[in-house]
């Protein structure tokens, strides 16, 4: 069954309401009333006969200051009650609101107020305290079954922080000037060393690794991952900001501007019809055999063209869709072949042109992407041409064309017109220069293009994220030693009725989907920022991911019914925030749970699929050894099935992955997948001189794959030692021969040195015989 076109716009995040609702599990629903009750109890004791929304700005500030003071108490239960009251404010004092929009409005107002009063810093201290709570960790490790109750304090704190980050991050047109100032201040604060000299994101990464090492199994991982993703998105910027940074970076390095805005090009693309499955092809062959029995033996080519003309009486929308699709292969879509139609229809005279030719000219012409050529490609082309026509080569010289025929001159001119030098190539070139002249050249800050601190990424973070992704993937089998990611969704008392079991089943599936969404978005964002900051930082993380089996993990994720995954209805609309706190709750039935929502697709699942495809593209681009992994793991049929999803962005990244491995798949595969080959030609950027479709390329030879990965590893280690080792220039440091300056140097001694100073003097100075004569000589 062919899926319909999906009206999906890919971006950094979904709209605000779904993003806010995903922080809550459906099993947390009773806690909304609990938050309200604690707030009302405290609020009534201080403010009589008035509601929160009726107070003036100063009265609201005074009350929040009182809550902030109450957070300092030592009694754990009292502190939790105050935190719940603050959470109720961040949730938009929903009991005083009539509509969802009112809740969002007051939530936004209150969140900026809470930030202004310094609530976030207080929450950060409490979060650090809860993280270091060894008693809670040890009791959770010993427990056979962990539930929501084990992570109550952490869940409340993380939810408030998430609401603050997500609400302040989002910019709206009617923001007050002081809110815009607060947004910039908060962004700077989150990116700077807040706690123990580390940024907030690093604190959350520590929570992830602690959870994955089974030392803190009660941590609410879904909330941690969502908060981590939104923190990095806020502090470092999303896809639009990345594009702007790339443009600025190219200007700084005096590179020509980008040929097009990739975000706009992808958004303007339309989905193609998916290639036929094996069953469909068998059915079409049987239909063709039945039709051929009464068919004329020969038909002129011009009459074939007549049959291939579109029906002039179709409406414009349908015609446009066909034009955007692959007309040449329309027979694969289940229609009878044009040759078979003449059984019923005699060749008609050419129809009159009902549509004026001027309308055709208004359609977009040409391919969506400008072709690109690397310097390496021009060198390779000239080397081949010189060998052929002159009999010798000139190395990397791309200017001298003496002795080459005129067509070669034209070819080189065309190649140079489309030459594209990336920021990464400039960084690699600069790194090679620094390795050759470590003393005379100074590391240039302009080659680090991003806005965050360039630190050596730690592989434990990537491995922890992949472990969580594996545990949350729908294709994963439950194992006894796998991580329990359901600690913050399972209730204390397990369901006893069928309805409760259905509701929990939906909640668990939704929970896993949200974890996959957060991890996929987080990994993609980190890879893109690292690649822009410095190519070798990106390569470090990429290699860790590849060695941790990220490629087979993503392929395993896609080895399922992707259409079912994208159209999954694991949500209960009436239980989503803020609907569940504003409107009266209808009685849930098994039928209403099964029905789910009425959306054509699940936004978060389609978003996750595109993110994972983009990660796979990032890991394999220009890496022949990793492309061979795609071939070895038989990714082509898995990816081809993913083309059934009629969404242009997803199809583009699937086609890119198929393109890079086409040369390794053999002639028979290319012959039987011409529709896919046509789609690649139409939608993926062309690299002039790239022999992707035929496999005659020298890069297709398989013997140097291991060497390629080792060479990359060596370059990474050189970069690491130059960039991060403290004693990097020790062997090149000049020797100081002046006695006074040597004795005047401050030497760093251990803290406990003064305790053993006398013993050190006895052992190293007094008991050692000094040969003064030898020393003078």
PDB file of N, CA, C and O in Angstrom, residues 437-496:
ATOM      1  N   UNK A 437      55.558  22.660  11.134  1.00  0.00           N
ATOM      2  CA  UNK A 437      56.299  23.771  11.763  1.00  0.00           C
ATOM      3  C   UNK A 437      55.695  24.090  13.135  1.00  0.00           C
ATOM      4  O   UNK A 437      55.033  25.118  13.309  1.00  0.00           O
ATOM      5  N   UNK A 438      55.866  23.202  14.134  1.00  0.00           N
ATOM      6  CA  UNK A 438      55.191  23.406  15.427  1.00  0.00           C
ATOM      7  C   UNK A 438      55.686  24.614  16.203  1.00  0.00           C
ATOM      8  O   UNK A 438      54.968  25.161  17.034  1.00  0.00           O
ATOM      9  N   UNK A 439      56.934  25.048  15.944  1.00  0.00           N
ATOM     10  CA  UNK A 439      57.491  26.151  16.722  1.00  0.00           C
ATOM     11  C   UNK A 439      57.230  27.518  16.085  1.00  0.00           C
ATOM     12  O   UNK A 439      56.994  28.496  16.768  1.00  0.00           O
ATOM     13  N   UNK A 440      57.281  27.572  14.749  1.00  0.00           N
ATOM     14  CA  UNK A 440      57.197  28.869  14.070  1.00  0.00           C
ATOM     15  C   UNK A 440      55.762  29.318  13.825  1.00  0.00           C
ATOM     16  O   UNK A 440      55.485  30.511  13.752  1.00  0.00           O
ATOM     17  N   UNK A 441      54.841  28.340  13.689  1.00  0.00           N
ATOM     18  CA  UNK A 441      53.443  28.715  13.423  1.00  0.00           C
ATOM     19  C   UNK A 441      52.642  28.679  14.713  1.00  0.00           C
ATOM     20  O   UNK A 441      52.801  27.780  15.544  1.00  0.00           O
ATOM     21  N   UNK A 442      51.754  29.636  14.870  1.00  0.00           N
ATOM     22  CA  UNK A 442      50.881  29.696  16.051  1.00  0.00           C
ATOM     23  C   UNK A 442      49.496  29.228  15.633  1.00  0.00           C
ATOM     24  O   UNK A 442      49.007  29.578  14.564  1.00  0.00           O
ATOM     25  N   UNK A 443      48.855  28.430  16.476  1.00  0.00           N
ATOM     26  CA  UNK A 443      47.491  27.956  16.167  1.00  0.00           C
ATOM     27  C   UNK A 443      46.555  29.144  16.006  1.00  0.00           C
ATOM     28  O   UNK A 443      46.473  30.006  16.870  1.00  0.00           O
ATOM     29  N   UNK A 444      45.859  29.176  14.882  1.00  0.00           N
ATOM     30  CA  UNK A 444      45.017  30.318  14.533  1.00  0.00           C
ATOM     31  C   UNK A 444      43.605  30.096  15.049  1.00  0.00           C
ATOM     32  O   UNK A 444      42.946  29.122  14.689  1.00  0.00           O
ATOM     33  N   UNK A 445      43.143  31.019  15.892  1.00  0.00           N
ATOM     34  CA  UNK A 445      41.804  30.880  16.482  1.00  0.00           C
ATOM     35  C   UNK A 445      40.704  30.945  15.437  1.00  0.00           C
ATOM     36  O   UNK A 445      39.616  30.426  15.644  1.00  0.00           O
ATOM     37  N   UNK A 446      40.975  31.582  14.286  1.00  0.00           N
ATOM     38  CA  UNK A 446      39.931  31.715  13.271  1.00  0.00           C
ATOM     39  C   UNK A 446      39.571  30.378  12.651  1.00  0.00           C
ATOM     40  O   UNK A 446      38.550  30.246  11.985  1.00  0.00           O
ATOM     41  N   UNK A 447      40.405  29.351  12.861  1.00  0.00           N
ATOM     42  CA  UNK A 447      40.084  28.030  12.318  1.00  0.00           C
ATOM     43  C   UNK A 447      39.172  27.249  13.259  1.00  0.00           C
ATOM     44  O   UNK A 447      38.745  26.155  12.940  1.00  0.00           O
ATOM     45  N   UNK A 448      38.910  27.804  14.440  1.00  0.00           N
ATOM     46  CA  UNK A 448      37.886  27.243  15.328  1.00  0.00           C
ATOM     47  C   UNK A 448      36.681  28.147  15.197  1.00  0.00           C
ATOM     48  O   UNK A 448      36.676  29.276  15.665  1.00  0.00           O
ATOM     49  N   UNK A 449      35.618  27.647  14.554  1.00  0.00           N
ATOM     50  CA  UNK A 449      34.580  28.559  14.084  1.00  0.00           C
ATOM     51  C   UNK A 449      33.371  28.640  14.995  1.00  0.00           C
ATOM     52  O   UNK A 449      32.561  29.537  14.863  1.00  0.00           O
ATOM     53  N   UNK A 450      33.206  27.711  15.896  1.00  0.00           N
ATOM     54  CA  UNK A 450      31.966  27.700  16.670  1.00  0.00           C
ATOM     55  C   UNK A 450      32.096  28.555  17.915  1.00  0.00           C
ATOM     56  O   UNK A 450      33.159  29.073  18.230  1.00  0.00           O
ATOM     57  N   UNK A 451      30.965  28.669  18.642  1.00  0.00           N
ATOM     58  CA  UNK A 451      30.927  29.626  19.749  1.00  0.00           C
ATOM     59  C   UNK A 451      31.159  28.946  21.096  1.00  0.00           C
ATOM     60  O   UNK A 451      31.045  29.576  22.119  1.00  0.00           O
ATOM     61  N   UNK A 452      31.452  27.638  21.129  1.00  0.00           N
ATOM     62  CA  UNK A 452      31.615  26.978  22.420  1.00  0.00           C
ATOM     63  C   UNK A 452      33.077  26.588  22.641  1.00  0.00           C
ATOM     64  O   UNK A 452      33.872  26.593  21.721  1.00  0.00           O
ATOM     65  N   UNK A 453      33.382  26.235  23.864  1.00  0.00           N
ATOM     66  CA  UNK A 453      34.768  25.905  24.206  1.00  0.00           C
ATOM     67  C   UNK A 453      35.195  24.635  23.484  1.00  0.00           C
ATOM     68  O   UNK A 453      34.472  23.637  23.491  1.00  0.00           O
ATOM     69  N   UNK A 454      36.365  24.675  22.885  1.00  0.00           N
ATOM     70  CA  UNK A 454      36.847  23.521  22.118  1.00  0.00           C
ATOM     71  C   UNK A 454      37.536  22.550  23.058  1.00  0.00           C
ATOM     72  O   UNK A 454      38.713  22.677  23.345  1.00  0.00           O
ATOM     73  N   UNK A 455      36.793  21.597  23.557  1.00  0.00           N
ATOM     74  CA  UNK A 455      37.371  20.617  24.477  1.00  0.00           C
ATOM     75  C   UNK A 455      37.393  19.249  23.806  1.00  0.00           C
ATOM     76  O   UNK A 455      36.603  18.957  22.933  1.00  0.00           O
ATOM     77  N   UNK A 456      38.295  18.418  24.245  1.00  0.00           N
ATOM     78  CA  UNK A 456      38.404  17.087  23.676  1.00  0.00           C
ATOM     79  C   UNK A 456      37.182  16.259  24.095  1.00  0.00           C
ATOM     80  O   UNK A 456      36.988  15.983  25.277  1.00  0.00           O
ATOM     81  N   UNK A 457      36.333  15.856  23.146  1.00  0.00           N
ATOM     82  CA  UNK A 457      35.120  15.116  23.528  1.00  0.00           C
ATOM     83  C   UNK A 457      35.469  13.763  24.128  1.00  0.00           C
ATOM     84  O   UNK A 457      36.394  13.089  23.685  1.00  0.00           O
ATOM     85  N   UNK A 458      34.688  13.379  25.134  1.00  0.00           N
ATOM     86  CA  UNK A 458      34.965  12.120  25.825  1.00  0.00           C
ATOM     87  C   UNK A 458      34.088  11.015  25.244  1.00  0.00           C
ATOM     88  O   UNK A 458      32.885  11.172  25.090  1.00  0.00           O
ATOM     89  N   UNK A 459      34.702   9.876  24.944  1.00  0.00           N
ATOM     90  CA  UNK A 459      33.978   8.807  24.256  1.00  0.00           C
ATOM     91  C   UNK A 459      32.921   8.162  25.147  1.00  0.00           C
ATOM     92  O   UNK A 459      31.964   7.576  24.639  1.00  0.00           O
ATOM     93  N   UNK A 460      33.061   8.279  26.478  1.00  0.00           N
ATOM     94  CA  UNK A 460      32.080   7.630  27.365  1.00  0.00           C
ATOM     95  C   UNK A 460      30.684   8.219  27.152  1.00  0.00           C
ATOM     96  O   UNK A 460      29.688   7.522  27.305  1.00  0.00           O
ATOM     97  N   UNK A 461      30.616   9.483  26.773  1.00  0.00           N
ATOM     98  CA  UNK A 461      29.309  10.101  26.554  1.00  0.00           C
ATOM     99  C   UNK A 461      28.617   9.491  25.335  1.00  0.00           C
ATOM    100  O   UNK A 461      27.430   9.175  25.371  1.00  0.00           O
ATOM    101  N   UNK A 462      29.391   9.325  24.238  1.00  0.00           N
ATOM    102  CA  UNK A 462      28.788   8.754  23.035  1.00  0.00           C
ATOM    103  C   UNK A 462      28.326   7.318  23.272  1.00  0.00           C
ATOM    104  O   UNK A 462      27.245   6.922  22.832  1.00  0.00           O
ATOM    105  N   UNK A 463      29.159   6.544  23.976  1.00  0.00           N
ATOM    106  CA  UNK A 463      28.815   5.138  24.237  1.00  0.00           C
ATOM    107  C   UNK A 463      27.556   5.054  25.100  1.00  0.00           C
ATOM    108  O   UNK A 463      26.673   4.225  24.861  1.00  0.00           O
ATOM    109  N   UNK A 464      27.449   5.956  26.100  1.00  0.00           N
ATOM    110  CA  UNK A 464      26.263   5.971  26.963  1.00  0.00           C
ATOM    111  C   UNK A 464      25.007   6.295  26.148  1.00  0.00           C
ATOM    112  O   UNK A 464      23.962   5.650  26.319  1.00  0.00           O
ATOM    113  N   UNK A 465      25.107   7.273  25.255  1.00  0.00           N
ATOM    114  CA  UNK A 465      23.947   7.640  24.430  1.00  0.00           C
ATOM    115  C   UNK A 465      23.536   6.479  23.517  1.00  0.00           C
ATOM    116  O   UNK A 465      22.346   6.229  23.316  1.00  0.00           O
ATOM    117  N   UNK A 466      24.522   5.767  22.957  1.00  0.00           N
ATOM    118  CA  UNK A 466      24.205   4.635  22.078  1.00  0.00           C
ATOM    119  C   UNK A 466      23.557   3.491  22.861  1.00  0.00           C
ATOM    120  O   UNK A 466      22.674   2.807  22.347  1.00  0.00           O
ATOM    121  N   UNK A 467      24.004   3.286  24.100  1.00  0.00           N
ATOM    122  CA  UNK A 467      23.376   2.256  24.946  1.00  0.00           C
ATOM    123  C   UNK A 467      21.896   2.570  25.163  1.00  0.00           C
ATOM    124  O   UNK A 467      21.036   1.683  25.095  1.00  0.00           O
ATOM    125  N   UNK A 468      21.612   3.843  25.434  1.00  0.00           N
ATOM    126  CA  UNK A 468      20.222   4.261  25.652  1.00  0.00           C
ATOM    127  C   UNK A 468      19.413   4.142  24.366  1.00  0.00           C
ATOM    128  O   UNK A 468      18.243   3.729  24.388  1.00  0.00           O
ATOM    129  N   UNK A 469      20.035   4.499  23.238  1.00  0.00           N
ATOM    130  CA  UNK A 469      19.348   4.388  21.945  1.00  0.00           C
ATOM    131  C   UNK A 469      19.007   2.940  21.643  1.00  0.00           C
ATOM    132  O   UNK A 469      17.907   2.628  21.175  1.00  0.00           O
ATOM    133  N   UNK A 470      19.940   2.043  21.945  1.00  0.00           N
ATOM    134  CA  UNK A 470      19.698   0.609  21.732  1.00  0.00           C
ATOM    135  C   UNK A 470      18.548   0.118  22.608  1.00  0.00           C
ATOM    136  O   UNK A 470      17.676  -0.633  22.156  1.00  0.00           O
ATOM    137  N   UNK A 471      18.536   0.571  23.877  1.00  0.00           N
ATOM    138  CA  UNK A 471      17.481   0.133  24.806  1.00  0.00           C
ATOM    139  C   UNK A 471      16.109   0.655  24.384  1.00  0.00           C
ATOM    140  O   UNK A 471      15.088   0.007  24.624  1.00  0.00           O
ATOM    141  N   UNK A 472      16.082   1.841  23.746  1.00  0.00           N
ATOM    142  CA  UNK A 472      14.799   2.457  23.379  1.00  0.00           C
ATOM    143  C   UNK A 472      14.322   2.083  21.977  1.00  0.00           C
ATOM    144  O   UNK A 472      13.173   2.359  21.621  1.00  0.00           O
ATOM    145  N   UNK A 473      15.198   1.483  21.159  1.00  0.00           N
ATOM    146  CA  UNK A 473      14.825   1.161  19.773  1.00  0.00           C
ATOM    147  C   UNK A 473      13.711   0.120  19.750  1.00  0.00           C
ATOM    148  O   UNK A 473      13.739  -0.839  20.531  1.00  0.00           O
ATOM    149  N   UNK A 474      12.725   0.291  18.876  1.00  0.00           N
ATOM    150  CA  UNK A 474      11.598  -0.664  18.849  1.00  0.00           C
ATOM    151  C   UNK A 474      12.005  -2.052  18.396  1.00  0.00           C
ATOM    152  O   UNK A 474      11.315  -3.025  18.676  1.00  0.00           O
ATOM    153  N   UNK A 475      13.149  -2.174  17.698  1.00  0.00           N
ATOM    154  CA  UNK A 475      13.589  -3.490  17.215  1.00  0.00           C
ATOM    155  C   UNK A 475      14.412  -4.245  18.249  1.00  0.00           C
ATOM    156  O   UNK A 475      14.783  -5.392  18.017  1.00  0.00           O
ATOM    157  N   UNK A 476      14.722  -3.609  19.382  1.00  0.00           N
ATOM    158  CA  UNK A 476      15.569  -4.254  20.397  1.00  0.00           C
ATOM    159  C   UNK A 476      14.773  -5.278  21.191  1.00  0.00           C
ATOM    160  O   UNK A 476      13.620  -5.046  21.553  1.00  0.00           O
ATOM    161  N   UNK A 477      15.421  -6.390  21.475  1.00  0.00           N
ATOM    162  CA  UNK A 477      14.824  -7.424  22.321  1.00  0.00           C
ATOM    163  C   UNK A 477      15.200  -7.149  23.775  1.00  0.00           C
ATOM    164  O   UNK A 477      16.324  -6.734  24.061  1.00  0.00           O
ATOM    165  N   UNK A 478      14.263  -7.381  24.679  1.00  0.00           N
ATOM    166  CA  UNK A 478      14.532  -7.147  26.107  1.00  0.00           C
ATOM    167  C   UNK A 478      15.532  -8.181  26.619  1.00  0.00           C
ATOM    168  O   UNK A 478      15.355  -9.378  26.421  1.00  0.00           O
ATOM    169  N   UNK A 479      16.596  -7.708  27.248  1.00  0.00           N
ATOM    170  CA  UNK A 479      17.604  -8.607  27.823  1.00  0.00           C
ATOM    171  C   UNK A 479      17.735  -8.327  29.304  1.00  0.00           C
ATOM    172  O   UNK A 479      17.465  -7.225  29.764  1.00  0.00           O
ATOM    173  N   UNK A 480      18.181  -9.328  30.031  1.00  0.00           N
ATOM    174  CA  UNK A 480      18.278  -9.175  31.487  1.00  0.00           C
ATOM    175  C   UNK A 480      19.352  -8.167  31.868  1.00  0.00           C
ATOM    176  O   UNK A 480      19.234  -7.472  32.871  1.00  0.00           O
ATOM    177  N   UNK A 481      20.428  -8.069  31.047  1.00  0.00           N
ATOM    178  CA  UNK A 481      21.530  -7.172  31.403  1.00  0.00           C
ATOM    179  C   UNK A 481      21.409  -5.786  30.757  1.00  0.00           C
ATOM    180  O   UNK A 481      22.298  -4.965  30.892  1.00  0.00           O
ATOM    181  N   UNK A 482      20.315  -5.539  30.036  1.00  0.00           N
ATOM    182  CA  UNK A 482      20.187  -4.236  29.375  1.00  0.00           C
ATOM    183  C   UNK A 482      19.737  -3.178  30.378  1.00  0.00           C
ATOM    184  O   UNK A 482      19.234  -3.477  31.463  1.00  0.00           O
ATOM    185  N   UNK A 483      19.891  -1.916  29.987  1.00  0.00           N
ATOM    186  CA  UNK A 483      19.554  -0.798  30.873  1.00  0.00           C
ATOM    187  C   UNK A 483      18.041  -0.677  30.986  1.00  0.00           C
ATOM    188  O   UNK A 483      17.317  -0.788  29.999  1.00  0.00           O
ATOM    189  N   UNK A 484      17.570  -0.421  32.200  1.00  0.00           N
ATOM    190  CA  UNK A 484      16.133  -0.217  32.416  1.00  0.00           C
ATOM    191  C   UNK A 484      15.818   1.273  32.240  1.00  0.00           C
ATOM    192  O   UNK A 484      16.075   2.078  33.132  1.00  0.00           O
ATOM    193  N   UNK A 485      15.260   1.607  31.081  1.00  0.00           N
ATOM    194  CA  UNK A 485      14.970   3.025  30.797  1.00  0.00           C
ATOM    195  C   UNK A 485      13.549   3.400  31.208  1.00  0.00           C
ATOM    196  O   UNK A 485      13.107   4.523  30.962  1.00  0.00           O
ATOM    197  N   UNK A 486      12.835   2.466  31.851  1.00  0.00           N
ATOM    198  CA  UNK A 486      11.426   2.720  32.184  1.00  0.00           C
ATOM    199  C   UNK A 486      11.229   3.118  33.641  1.00  0.00           C
ATOM    200  O   UNK A 486      10.103   3.128  34.140  1.00  0.00           O
ATOM    201  N   UNK A 487      12.342   3.459  34.333  1.00  0.00           N
ATOM    202  CA  UNK A 487      12.245   3.781  35.765  1.00  0.00           C
ATOM    203  C   UNK A 487      11.330   4.972  36.021  1.00  0.00           C
ATOM    204  O   UNK A 487      10.676   5.046  37.063  1.00  0.00           O
ATOM    205  N   UNK A 488      11.280   5.919  35.093  1.00  0.00           N
ATOM    206  CA  UNK A 488      10.459   7.112  35.324  1.00  0.00           C
ATOM    207  C   UNK A 488       9.131   7.077  34.574  1.00  0.00           C
ATOM    208  O   UNK A 488       8.548   8.123  34.282  1.00  0.00           O
ATOM    209  N   UNK A 489       8.671   5.855  34.264  1.00  0.00           N
ATOM    210  CA  UNK A 489       7.339   5.745  33.644  1.00  0.00           C
ATOM    211  C   UNK A 489       6.476   4.685  34.337  1.00  0.00           C
ATOM    212  O   UNK A 489       5.251   4.769  34.333  1.00  0.00           O
ATOM    213  N   UNK A 490       7.122   3.711  34.981  1.00  0.00           N
ATOM    214  CA  UNK A 490       6.355   2.640  35.628  1.00  0.00           C
ATOM    215  C   UNK A 490       5.790   3.113  36.971  1.00  0.00           C
ATOM    216  O   UNK A 490       6.518   3.657  37.789  1.00  0.00           O
ATOM    217  N   UNK A 491       4.489   2.908  37.211  1.00  0.00           N
ATOM    218  CA  UNK A 491       3.892   3.332  38.491  1.00  0.00           C
ATOM    219  C   UNK A 491       4.283   2.374  39.619  1.00  0.00           C
ATOM    220  O   UNK A 491       4.788   1.278  39.372  1.00  0.00           O
ATOM    221  N   UNK A 492       4.012   2.823  40.858  1.00  0.00           N
ATOM    222  CA  UNK A 492       4.331   1.964  42.020  1.00  0.00           C
ATOM    223  C   UNK A 492       3.502   0.689  41.992  1.00  0.00           C
ATOM    224  O   UNK A 492       3.991  -0.391  42.268  1.00  0.00           O
ATOM    225  N   UNK A 493       2.220   0.850  41.679  1.00  0.00           N
ATOM    226  CA  UNK A 493       1.324  -0.320  41.613  1.00  0.00           C
ATOM    227  C   UNK A 493       1.054  -0.632  40.150  1.00  0.00           C
ATOM    228  O   UNK A 493       0.545   0.211  39.412  1.00  0.00           O
ATOM    229  N   UNK A 494       1.393  -1.833  39.743  1.00  0.00           N
ATOM    230  CA  UNK A 494       1.216  -2.208  38.344  1.00  0.00           C
ATOM    231  C   UNK A 494      -0.270  -2.335  38.012  1.00  0.00           C
ATOM    232  O   UNK A 494      -1.095  -2.576  38.891  1.00  0.00           O
ATOM    233  N   UNK A 495      -0.649  -2.112  36.725  1.00  0.00           N
ATOM    234  CA  UNK A 495      -2.071  -2.111  36.352  1.00  0.00           C
ATOM    235  C   UNK A 495      -2.750  -3.459  36.602  1.00  0.00           C
ATOM    236  O   UNK A 495      -2.114  -4.507  36.488  1.00  0.00           O
ATOM    237  N   UNK A 496      -4.039  -3.368  36.954  1.00  0.00           N
ATOM    238  CA  UNK A 496      -4.790  -4.603  37.219  1.00  0.00           C
ATOM    239  C   UNK A 496      -5.915  -4.816  36.199  1.00  0.00           C
ATOM    240  O   UNK A 496      -6.367  -5.938  36.002  1.00  0.00           O
TER     241      UNK A 496
END
